[in-house]
Amino acid sequence: MSERLVTKITVMGLGIIGSRCADNLAKAEMDVRTWNRTVKGREDEAPSAMDAVSDADVVAFYLKDGVACREVFDQIRSCLKSGVILLNHSTIDLETTQWLAGECEALGCAFLDCPFTGSKVAAENGELVYYVGGDEKLLEMYREILEVTAKEVIPVGKVGNATVIKVATNLVSASTVQALSEGLAIASAHGISPDSFISAVDGNACGSVLAAMKLPTMVQGEYETHFSLDNMLKDAKFAMQLAENAKLKTPGIRTTASVMQSLCDSGSAELDYSALYKQFEQ
Ligand SMILES: NC(=O)c1ccc[n+]([C@@H]2O[C@H](COP(=O)([O-])OP(=O)(O)OC[C@H]3O[C@@H](n4cnc5c(N)ncnc54)[C@H](OP(=O)(O)O)[C@@H]3O)[C@@H](O)[C@H]2O)c1
């Protein structure tokens, strides 16, 4: 095992993804410490955010959003050793990404903007794909650590680029699931069987890995959470903010976000975001 892999790494945020990444880092025999706002009872869990990072070389955030990242960073800033690197894997707003980078620089710490694609199963299998914004030499120093939880690591230029790419690609995913929901609802209302519709989409240019993942469970009304509706709504809001900053009108995601908002308000926030189809369920 290389010297890099015995690095002390702290995983902060033990939700769907962080918990699985922490497991994989531990399986790779890395020195892992974890922390979660709500105690999870893991053996490697520290009693406080400050304890969790006190001797860390690498701190990895798998937190919900920008608010969570700022709150947690404020809790740990006085305990970060100079030379530590913060890897932010949470999907957050661009402003918070820039804020984290600036705060790290001021403390003499390094920072990489590295959100990911891949969901619960990919995280379990160590097959996420990280988009990485930041210094490429820094990325190469930490690539081996990123590859414990990922099948691919894609450099995308400066800090902030990965955040923008992640938010823009999630806009495409939310819009795709909204379109699949509308198509399925129309087909069903006109007597087309779910299996016929699934096969038709599969053989059509509009078919995709996402359609193949989500349609079979949507037709069954099963919404086990891989990526929550609440988190997809958050990312739609980040996308609308980025559009507004660039003076762009994005009516598609605006409509999808308002549907997601109503479903979240009526109790579906913690379901998978494919619960978008619930808008058509009786
Ligand atoms: N799941 C996916 O498929 C997927 C795919 C790509 C990107 N992402 C992104 O990766 C990140 C993690 O995703 P996830 O699915 O693991 O999310 P999740 O299951 O919703 O977990 C969110 C985590 O953030 C913590 N948190 C929330 N607010 C906090 C606060 N104010 N202070 C401290 N901790 C806070 C939660 O702690 P508590 O347990 O205390 O609530 C939990 O550990 C999110 O940004 C998500 O958008 C997820």
mmCIF file of C-alpha atoms and ligand atoms in Angstrom:
data_model
loop_
_atom_site.group_PDB
_atom_site.id
_atom_site.type_symbol
_atom_site.label_atom_id
_atom_site.label_comp_id
_atom_site.label_asym_id
_atom_site.label_seq_id
_atom_site.Cartn_x
_atom_site.Cartn_y
_atom_site.Cartn_z
ATOM 1 C CA MET A 1 0.000 0.000 0.000
ATOM 2 C CA SER A 2 1.314 3.454 -0.867
ATOM 3 C CA GLU A 3 2.090 6.100 1.708
ATOM 4 C CA ARG A 4 -0.872 8.175 0.457
ATOM 5 C CA LEU A 5 -3.387 5.456 1.407
ATOM 6 C CA VAL A 6 -2.516 5.587 5.119
ATOM 7 C CA THR A 7 -3.603 9.246 5.229
ATOM 8 C CA LYS A 8 -6.024 10.163 8.019
ATOM 9 C CA ILE A 9 -9.297 11.007 6.347
ATOM 10 C CA THR A 10 -12.426 12.419 7.977
ATOM 11 C CA VAL A 11 -15.800 11.920 6.297
ATOM 12 C CA MET A 12 -18.378 14.502 7.345
ATOM 13 C CA GLY A 13 -22.004 13.725 6.473
ATOM 14 C CA LEU A 14 -23.159 10.110 6.777
ATOM 15 C CA GLY A 15 -26.259 10.240 4.604
ATOM 16 C CA ILE A 16 -26.943 7.926 1.658
ATOM 17 C CA ILE A 17 -23.584 8.612 0.027
ATOM 18 C CA GLY A 18 -21.189 9.628 2.822
ATOM 19 C CA SER A 19 -21.909 6.504 4.885
ATOM 20 C CA ARG A 20 -21.134 4.233 1.922
ATOM 21 C CA CYS A 21 -17.995 6.148 0.958
ATOM 22 C CA ALA A 22 -16.748 5.964 4.568
ATOM 23 C CA ASP A 23 -17.295 2.174 4.465
ATOM 24 C CA ASN A 24 -15.282 1.871 1.257
ATOM 25 C CA LEU A 25 -12.453 4.056 2.556
ATOM 26 C CA ALA A 26 -12.297 1.869 5.681
ATOM 27 C CA LYS A 27 -12.331 -1.297 3.538
ATOM 28 C CA ALA A 28 -9.326 0.146 1.668
ATOM 29 C CA GLU A 29 -7.616 0.199 5.076
ATOM 30 C CA MET A 30 -7.459 3.947 5.262
ATOM 31 C CA ASP A 31 -7.453 5.626 8.661
ATOM 32 C CA VAL A 32 -11.071 6.847 8.663
ATOM 33 C CA ARG A 33 -12.850 9.064 11.156
ATOM 34 C CA THR A 34 -16.483 10.076 10.614
ATOM 35 C CA TRP A 35 -18.933 12.651 11.908
ATOM 36 C CA ASN A 36 -22.629 13.276 11.358
ATOM 37 C CA ARG A 37 -24.874 16.018 12.762
ATOM 38 C CA THR A 38 -27.290 13.345 14.003
ATOM 39 C CA VAL A 39 -25.332 10.601 15.758
ATOM 40 C CA LYS A 40 -25.255 7.380 13.720
ATOM 41 C CA GLY A 41 -23.508 5.101 16.236
ATOM 42 C CA ARG A 42 -20.615 4.060 13.981
ATOM 43 C CA GLU A 43 -17.425 2.822 15.652
ATOM 44 C CA ASP A 44 -15.338 5.374 13.762
ATOM 45 C CA GLU A 45 -17.672 8.282 14.637
ATOM 46 C CA ALA A 46 -16.186 11.238 16.521
ATOM 47 C CA PRO A 47 -18.199 12.919 19.323
ATOM 48 C CA SER A 48 -17.970 16.351 17.698
ATOM 49 C CA ALA A 49 -17.106 17.926 14.364
ATOM 50 C CA MET A 50 -14.006 19.456 15.980
ATOM 51 C CA ASP A 51 -12.805 16.103 17.325
ATOM 52 C CA ALA A 52 -13.431 14.550 13.925
ATOM 53 C CA VAL A 53 -10.937 16.795 12.135
ATOM 54 C CA SER A 54 -8.381 17.480 14.859
ATOM 55 C CA ASP A 55 -5.670 15.242 13.362
ATOM 56 C CA ALA A 56 -7.056 14.792 9.842
ATOM 57 C CA ASP A 57 -4.948 15.174 6.685
ATOM 58 C CA VAL A 58 -8.000 15.034 4.422
ATOM 59 C CA VAL A 59 -11.534 16.219 5.205
ATOM 60 C CA ALA A 60 -14.291 15.061 2.854
ATOM 61 C CA PHE A 61 -17.716 16.721 2.937
ATOM 62 C CA TYR A 62 -20.751 14.676 1.801
ATOM 63 C CA LEU A 63 -23.210 17.203 3.238
ATOM 64 C CA LYS A 64 -26.609 18.232 2.009
ATOM 65 C CA ASP A 65 -26.153 21.773 0.745
ATOM 66 C CA GLY A 66 -24.319 25.076 0.979
ATOM 67 C CA VAL A 67 -25.869 25.945 4.333
ATOM 68 C CA ALA A 68 -24.652 22.660 5.830
ATOM 69 C CA CYS A 69 -21.146 23.153 4.389
ATOM 70 C CA ARG A 70 -20.858 26.668 5.822
ATOM 71 C CA GLU A 71 -22.184 25.600 9.232
ATOM 72 C CA VAL A 72 -19.847 22.616 9.468
ATOM 73 C CA PHE A 73 -16.858 24.573 8.170
ATOM 74 C CA ASP A 74 -17.461 27.238 10.822
ATOM 75 C CA GLN A 75 -17.451 24.501 13.483
ATOM 76 C CA ILE A 76 -14.144 22.980 12.344
ATOM 77 C CA ARG A 77 -12.103 25.941 11.096
ATOM 78 C CA SER A 78 -10.170 26.433 14.348
ATOM 79 C CA CYS A 79 -9.137 22.752 14.364
ATOM 80 C CA LEU A 80 -7.926 22.384 10.772
ATOM 81 C CA LYS A 81 -4.171 21.882 10.609
ATOM 82 C CA SER A 82 -2.413 23.957 7.987
ATOM 83 C CA GLY A 83 -1.768 21.732 4.963
ATOM 84 C CA VAL A 84 -5.042 19.827 5.325
ATOM 85 C CA ILE A 85 -7.098 19.415 2.153
ATOM 86 C CA LEU A 86 -10.865 19.860 2.081
ATOM 87 C CA LEU A 87 -12.588 17.798 -0.619
ATOM 88 C CA ASN A 88 -16.115 19.063 -1.063
ATOM 89 C CA HIS A 89 -18.297 16.336 -2.598
ATOM 90 C CA SER A 90 -21.631 17.939 -1.676
ATOM 91 C CA THR A 91 -23.679 19.517 -4.478
ATOM 92 C CA ILE A 92 -23.826 23.152 -3.419
ATOM 93 C CA ASP A 93 -24.320 26.661 -4.775
ATOM 94 C CA LEU A 94 -21.429 28.278 -6.630
ATOM 95 C CA GLU A 95 -21.112 31.073 -4.075
ATOM 96 C CA THR A 96 -20.494 28.595 -1.263
ATOM 97 C CA THR A 97 -17.924 26.706 -3.354
ATOM 98 C CA GLN A 98 -16.003 29.973 -3.823
ATOM 99 C CA TRP A 99 -16.433 30.770 -0.116
ATOM 100 C CA LEU A 100 -15.008 27.384 0.947
ATOM 101 C CA ALA A 101 -12.040 27.836 -1.417
ATOM 102 C CA GLY A 102 -11.340 31.307 -0.008
ATOM 103 C CA GLU A 103 -11.665 30.196 3.624
ATOM 104 C CA CYS A 104 -9.305 27.262 3.035
ATOM 105 C CA GLU A 105 -6.747 29.489 1.350
ATOM 106 C CA ALA A 106 -6.853 31.932 4.260
ATOM 107 C CA LEU A 107 -6.110 29.065 6.671
ATOM 108 C CA GLY A 108 -3.246 27.643 4.573
ATOM 109 C CA CYS A 109 -5.356 24.630 3.632
ATOM 110 C CA ALA A 110 -5.940 23.170 0.168
ATOM 111 C CA PHE A 111 -9.336 22.767 -1.485
ATOM 112 C CA LEU A 112 -10.829 20.815 -4.365
ATOM 113 C CA ASP A 113 -14.341 21.341 -5.732
ATOM 114 C CA CYS A 114 -15.288 17.717 -6.393
ATOM 115 C CA PRO A 115 -18.975 16.847 -6.564
ATOM 116 C CA PHE A 116 -19.910 13.533 -8.136
ATOM 117 C CA THR A 117 -22.403 11.643 -10.195
ATOM 118 C CA GLY A 118 -23.605 8.160 -9.274
ATOM 119 C CA SER A 119 -26.142 7.229 -6.669
ATOM 120 C CA LYS A 120 -26.658 4.817 -3.763
ATOM 121 C CA VAL A 121 -25.570 1.688 -5.660
ATOM 122 C CA ALA A 122 -22.548 3.367 -7.276
ATOM 123 C CA ALA A 123 -21.474 4.691 -3.867
ATOM 124 C CA GLU A 124 -21.824 1.213 -2.387
ATOM 125 C CA ASN A 125 -19.664 -0.247 -5.173
ATOM 126 C CA GLY A 126 -17.025 2.515 -5.050
ATOM 127 C CA GLU A 127 -18.046 3.592 -8.551
ATOM 128 C CA LEU A 128 -18.872 7.279 -8.265
ATOM 129 C CA VAL A 129 -17.593 9.694 -10.912
ATOM 130 C CA TYR A 130 -16.016 12.865 -9.524
ATOM 131 C CA TYR A 131 -15.891 16.117 -11.473
ATOM 132 C CA VAL A 132 -12.916 18.013 -10.096
ATOM 133 C CA GLY A 133 -12.422 21.773 -10.193
ATOM 134 C CA GLY A 134 -9.094 23.066 -8.940
ATOM 135 C CA ASP A 135 -5.366 22.763 -9.323
ATOM 136 C CA GLU A 136 -4.548 19.666 -11.394
ATOM 137 C CA LYS A 137 -1.276 18.973 -9.535
ATOM 138 C CA LEU A 138 -3.270 18.919 -6.303
ATOM 139 C CA LEU A 139 -5.777 16.586 -7.906
ATOM 140 C CA GLU A 140 -2.991 14.213 -8.944
ATOM 141 C CA MET A 141 -1.686 14.179 -5.337
ATOM 142 C CA TYR A 142 -5.085 13.058 -4.064
ATOM 143 C CA ARG A 143 -6.333 11.076 -7.066
ATOM 144 C CA GLU A 144 -5.539 7.766 -5.362
ATOM 145 C CA ILE A 145 -7.820 8.655 -2.452
ATOM 146 C CA LEU A 146 -10.626 9.800 -4.756
ATOM 147 C CA GLU A 147 -10.326 6.541 -6.702
ATOM 148 C CA VAL A 148 -11.140 4.480 -3.607
ATOM 149 C CA THR A 149 -14.748 5.671 -3.939
ATOM 150 C CA ALA A 150 -14.846 6.334 -7.697
ATOM 151 C CA LYS A 151 -14.467 4.601 -11.030
ATOM 152 C CA GLU A 152 -13.568 7.869 -12.765
ATOM 153 C CA VAL A 153 -12.108 11.238 -11.829
ATOM 154 C CA ILE A 154 -12.623 13.984 -14.399
ATOM 155 C CA PRO A 155 -10.661 17.252 -14.169
ATOM 156 C CA VAL A 156 -12.808 20.164 -15.363
ATOM 157 C CA GLY A 157 -10.618 23.239 -14.825
ATOM 158 C CA LYS A 158 -10.804 25.830 -12.096
ATOM 159 C CA VAL A 159 -12.610 25.746 -8.746
ATOM 160 C CA GLY A 160 -16.324 26.338 -9.399
ATOM 161 C CA ASN A 161 -16.424 24.553 -12.756
ATOM 162 C CA ALA A 162 -17.274 21.210 -11.171
ATOM 163 C CA THR A 163 -20.093 22.802 -9.161
ATOM 164 C CA VAL A 164 -21.574 24.390 -12.289
ATOM 165 C CA ILE A 165 -21.290 21.150 -14.288
ATOM 166 C CA LYS A 166 -22.868 19.117 -11.476
ATOM 167 C CA VAL A 167 -25.802 21.523 -11.097
ATOM 168 C CA ALA A 168 -26.340 21.746 -14.875
ATOM 169 C CA THR A 169 -26.304 17.951 -15.306
ATOM 170 C CA ASN A 170 -28.789 17.553 -12.449
ATOM 171 C CA LEU A 171 -31.089 19.975 -14.276
ATOM 172 C CA VAL A 172 -30.990 17.511 -17.190
ATOM 173 C CA SER A 173 -31.776 14.558 -14.882
ATOM 174 C CA ALA A 174 -34.715 16.302 -13.177
ATOM 175 C CA SER A 175 -36.105 17.443 -16.527
ATOM 176 C CA THR A 176 -35.705 13.941 -17.976
ATOM 177 C CA VAL A 177 -37.655 12.356 -15.131
ATOM 178 C CA GLN A 178 -40.374 15.008 -15.495
ATOM 179 C CA ALA A 179 -40.551 14.195 -19.235
ATOM 180 C CA LEU A 180 -40.656 10.443 -18.538
ATOM 181 C CA SER A 181 -43.498 11.062 -16.061
ATOM 182 C CA GLU A 182 -45.522 13.042 -18.619
ATOM 183 C CA GLY A 183 -44.900 10.472 -21.382
ATOM 184 C CA LEU A 184 -45.835 7.561 -19.116
ATOM 185 C CA ALA A 185 -48.981 9.328 -17.902
ATOM 186 C CA ILE A 186 -50.177 10.051 -21.451
ATOM 187 C CA ALA A 187 -49.385 6.510 -22.668
ATOM 188 C CA SER A 188 -51.158 4.921 -19.666
ATOM 189 C CA ALA A 189 -54.210 7.183 -20.052
ATOM 190 C CA HIS A 190 -54.519 5.906 -23.632
ATOM 191 C CA GLY A 191 -54.361 2.229 -22.679
ATOM 192 C CA ILE A 192 -50.681 1.522 -23.414
ATOM 193 C CA SER A 193 -49.238 -1.050 -21.010
ATOM 194 C CA PRO A 194 -46.263 -0.017 -18.862
ATOM 195 C CA ASP A 195 -44.111 -2.771 -20.419
ATOM 196 C CA SER A 196 -44.875 -1.508 -23.948
ATOM 197 C CA PHE A 197 -43.943 2.015 -22.957
ATOM 198 C CA ILE A 198 -40.704 0.899 -21.252
ATOM 199 C CA SER A 199 -39.682 -1.136 -24.354
ATOM 200 C CA ALA A 200 -40.574 1.748 -26.661
ATOM 201 C CA VAL A 201 -38.435 4.205 -24.699
ATOM 202 C CA ASP A 202 -35.611 1.673 -24.501
ATOM 203 C CA GLY A 203 -35.512 1.338 -28.300
ATOM 204 C CA ASN A 204 -35.895 5.065 -28.880
ATOM 205 C CA ALA A 205 -33.214 7.753 -29.123
ATOM 206 C CA CYS A 206 -34.817 9.317 -26.020
ATOM 207 C CA GLY A 207 -33.914 6.184 -24.009
ATOM 208 C CA SER A 208 -31.048 6.559 -21.536
ATOM 209 C CA VAL A 209 -29.331 4.959 -18.567
ATOM 210 C CA LEU A 210 -31.503 7.203 -16.397
ATOM 211 C CA ALA A 211 -34.736 6.130 -18.149
ATOM 212 C CA ALA A 212 -33.734 2.468 -17.799
ATOM 213 C CA MET A 213 -33.037 3.007 -14.075
ATOM 214 C CA LYS A 214 -36.145 4.973 -13.190
ATOM 215 C CA LEU A 215 -39.054 3.916 -15.451
ATOM 216 C CA PRO A 216 -39.446 0.291 -14.196
ATOM 217 C CA THR A 217 -39.897 1.448 -10.598
ATOM 218 C CA MET A 218 -42.008 4.474 -11.548
ATOM 219 C CA VAL A 219 -44.568 2.214 -13.245
ATOM 220 C CA GLN A 220 -44.777 0.210 -10.005
ATOM 221 C CA GLY A 221 -45.134 3.308 -7.829
ATOM 222 C CA GLU A 222 -41.920 2.344 -5.960
ATOM 223 C CA TYR A 223 -39.758 5.238 -4.859
ATOM 224 C CA GLU A 224 -37.030 3.775 -2.638
ATOM 225 C CA THR A 225 -34.599 6.652 -2.152
ATOM 226 C CA HIS A 226 -31.378 6.701 -4.129
ATOM 227 C CA PHE A 227 -31.392 10.486 -4.478
ATOM 228 C CA SER A 228 -34.095 12.344 -2.619
ATOM 229 C CA LEU A 229 -36.707 14.604 -4.186
ATOM 230 C CA ASP A 230 -35.771 17.217 -1.611
ATOM 231 C CA ASN A 231 -32.115 17.153 -2.739
ATOM 232 C CA MET A 232 -33.114 17.332 -6.413
ATOM 233 C CA LEU A 233 -35.298 20.350 -5.641
ATOM 234 C CA LYS A 234 -32.330 22.004 -3.916
ATOM 235 C CA ASP A 235 -30.218 21.447 -7.055
ATOM 236 C CA ALA A 236 -32.976 22.811 -9.313
ATOM 237 C CA LYS A 237 -32.914 25.977 -7.204
ATOM 238 C CA PHE A 238 -29.114 26.205 -7.654
ATOM 239 C CA ALA A 239 -29.600 25.799 -11.421
ATOM 240 C CA MET A 240 -32.217 28.561 -11.509
ATOM 241 C CA GLN A 241 -29.849 30.802 -9.558
ATOM 242 C CA LEU A 242 -27.005 30.133 -12.024
ATOM 243 C CA ALA A 243 -29.399 30.850 -14.924
ATOM 244 C CA GLU A 244 -30.561 34.083 -13.339
ATOM 245 C CA ASN A 245 -26.967 35.207 -12.756
ATOM 246 C CA ALA A 246 -26.329 34.650 -16.471
ATOM 247 C CA LYS A 247 -29.621 36.412 -17.405
ATOM 248 C CA LEU A 248 -31.014 33.204 -18.920
ATOM 249 C CA LYS A 249 -34.667 32.147 -18.884
ATOM 250 C CA THR A 250 -35.088 28.435 -18.045
ATOM 251 C CA PRO A 251 -38.841 27.734 -18.043
ATOM 252 C CA GLY A 252 -38.437 23.932 -18.101
ATOM 253 C CA ILE A 253 -36.606 23.580 -14.793
ATOM 254 C CA ARG A 254 -38.787 26.307 -13.264
ATOM 255 C CA THR A 255 -41.897 24.198 -13.965
ATOM 256 C CA THR A 256 -40.260 20.978 -12.782
ATOM 257 C CA ALA A 257 -39.071 22.705 -9.598
ATOM 258 C CA SER A 258 -42.580 23.906 -8.793
ATOM 259 C CA VAL A 259 -43.919 20.349 -9.196
ATOM 260 C CA MET A 260 -41.114 19.061 -6.939
ATOM 261 C CA GLN A 261 -41.908 21.778 -4.395
ATOM 262 C CA SER A 262 -45.613 20.756 -4.223
ATOM 263 C CA LEU A 263 -44.702 17.075 -3.854
ATOM 264 C CA CYS A 264 -42.167 17.883 -1.108
ATOM 265 C CA ASP A 265 -44.757 20.048 0.664
ATOM 266 C CA SER A 266 -47.247 17.186 0.566
ATOM 267 C CA GLY A 267 -44.927 14.670 2.247
ATOM 268 C CA SER A 268 -42.765 13.141 -0.515
ATOM 269 C CA ALA A 269 -39.519 15.045 0.203
ATOM 270 C CA GLU A 270 -37.589 11.991 1.394
ATOM 271 C CA LEU A 271 -38.701 9.720 -1.476
ATOM 272 C CA ASP A 272 -36.537 9.200 -4.551
ATOM 273 C CA TYR A 273 -36.877 12.043 -7.053
ATOM 274 C CA SER A 274 -38.555 9.631 -9.494
ATOM 275 C CA ALA A 275 -41.565 10.285 -7.211
ATOM 276 C CA LEU A 276 -42.102 13.142 -9.676
ATOM 277 C CA TYR A 277 -44.478 10.620 -11.255
ATOM 278 C CA LYS A 278 -46.715 10.900 -8.189
ATOM 279 C CA GLN A 279 -48.125 14.083 -9.759
ATOM 280 C CA PHE A 280 -50.077 11.726 -12.046
ATOM 281 C CA GLU A 281 -51.041 9.079 -9.452
ATOM 282 C CA GLN A 282 -54.626 9.197 -8.209
HETATM 283 N N1 LIG B 1 -27.753 10.439 -3.375
HETATM 284 C C1 LIG B 1 -27.302 10.683 -4.591
HETATM 285 O O1 LIG B 1 -27.614 9.941 -5.522
HETATM 286 C C2 LIG B 1 -26.434 11.861 -4.903
HETATM 287 C C3 LIG B 1 -25.878 11.932 -6.192
HETATM 288 C C4 LIG B 1 -25.075 13.039 -6.524
HETATM 289 C C5 LIG B 1 -24.867 14.039 -5.586
HETATM 290 N N2 LIG B 1 -25.428 13.954 -4.342
HETATM 291 C C6 LIG B 1 -25.161 15.049 -3.392
HETATM 292 O O2 LIG B 1 -24.272 14.580 -2.365
HETATM 293 C C7 LIG B 1 -24.634 15.185 -1.120
HETATM 294 C C8 LIG B 1 -24.999 14.077 -0.132
HETATM 295 O O3 LIG B 1 -26.068 13.336 -0.713
HETATM 296 P P1 LIG B 1 -26.877 12.229 0.110
HETATM 297 O O4 LIG B 1 -27.805 11.601 -0.871
HETATM 298 O O5 LIG B 1 -25.950 11.398 0.921
HETATM 299 O O6 LIG B 1 -27.718 13.201 1.051
HETATM 300 P P2 LIG B 1 -28.554 12.862 2.366
HETATM 301 O O7 LIG B 1 -28.768 11.404 2.496
HETATM 302 O O8 LIG B 1 -29.698 13.807 2.322
HETATM 303 O O9 LIG B 1 -27.547 13.295 3.545
HETATM 304 C C9 LIG B 1 -27.317 14.646 3.836
HETATM 305 C C10 LIG B 1 -26.269 14.750 4.927
HETATM 306 O O10 LIG B 1 -26.083 16.159 5.231
HETATM 307 C C11 LIG B 1 -26.217 16.320 6.638
HETATM 308 N N3 LIG B 1 -26.724 17.682 6.926
HETATM 309 C C12 LIG B 1 -27.825 18.289 6.424
HETATM 310 N N4 LIG B 1 -27.924 19.550 6.895
HETATM 311 C C13 LIG B 1 -26.876 19.716 7.749
HETATM 312 C C14 LIG B 1 -26.426 20.786 8.550
HETATM 313 N N5 LIG B 1 -27.069 21.971 8.561
HETATM 314 N N6 LIG B 1 -25.316 20.614 9.296
HETATM 315 C C15 LIG B 1 -24.647 19.434 9.281
HETATM 316 N N7 LIG B 1 -25.013 18.377 8.518
HETATM 317 C C16 LIG B 1 -26.113 18.521 7.761
HETATM 318 C C17 LIG B 1 -27.195 15.256 7.074
HETATM 319 O O11 LIG B 1 -27.075 15.051 8.463
HETATM 320 P P3 LIG B 1 -28.329 14.527 9.340
HETATM 321 O O12 LIG B 1 -28.281 13.029 9.250
HETATM 322 O O13 LIG B 1 -28.072 15.051 10.685
HETATM 323 O O14 LIG B 1 -29.579 15.114 8.715
HETATM 324 C C18 LIG B 1 -26.673 14.076 6.242
HETATM 325 O O15 LIG B 1 -25.526 13.519 6.814
HETATM 326 C C19 LIG B 1 -25.807 16.150 -1.426
HETATM 327 O O16 LIG B 1 -25.276 17.419 -1.687
HETATM 328 C C20 LIG B 1 -26.417 15.556 -2.699
HETATM 329 O O17 LIG B 1 -27.084 16.526 -3.459
HETATM 330 C C21 LIG B 1 -26.189 12.889 -3.981
#
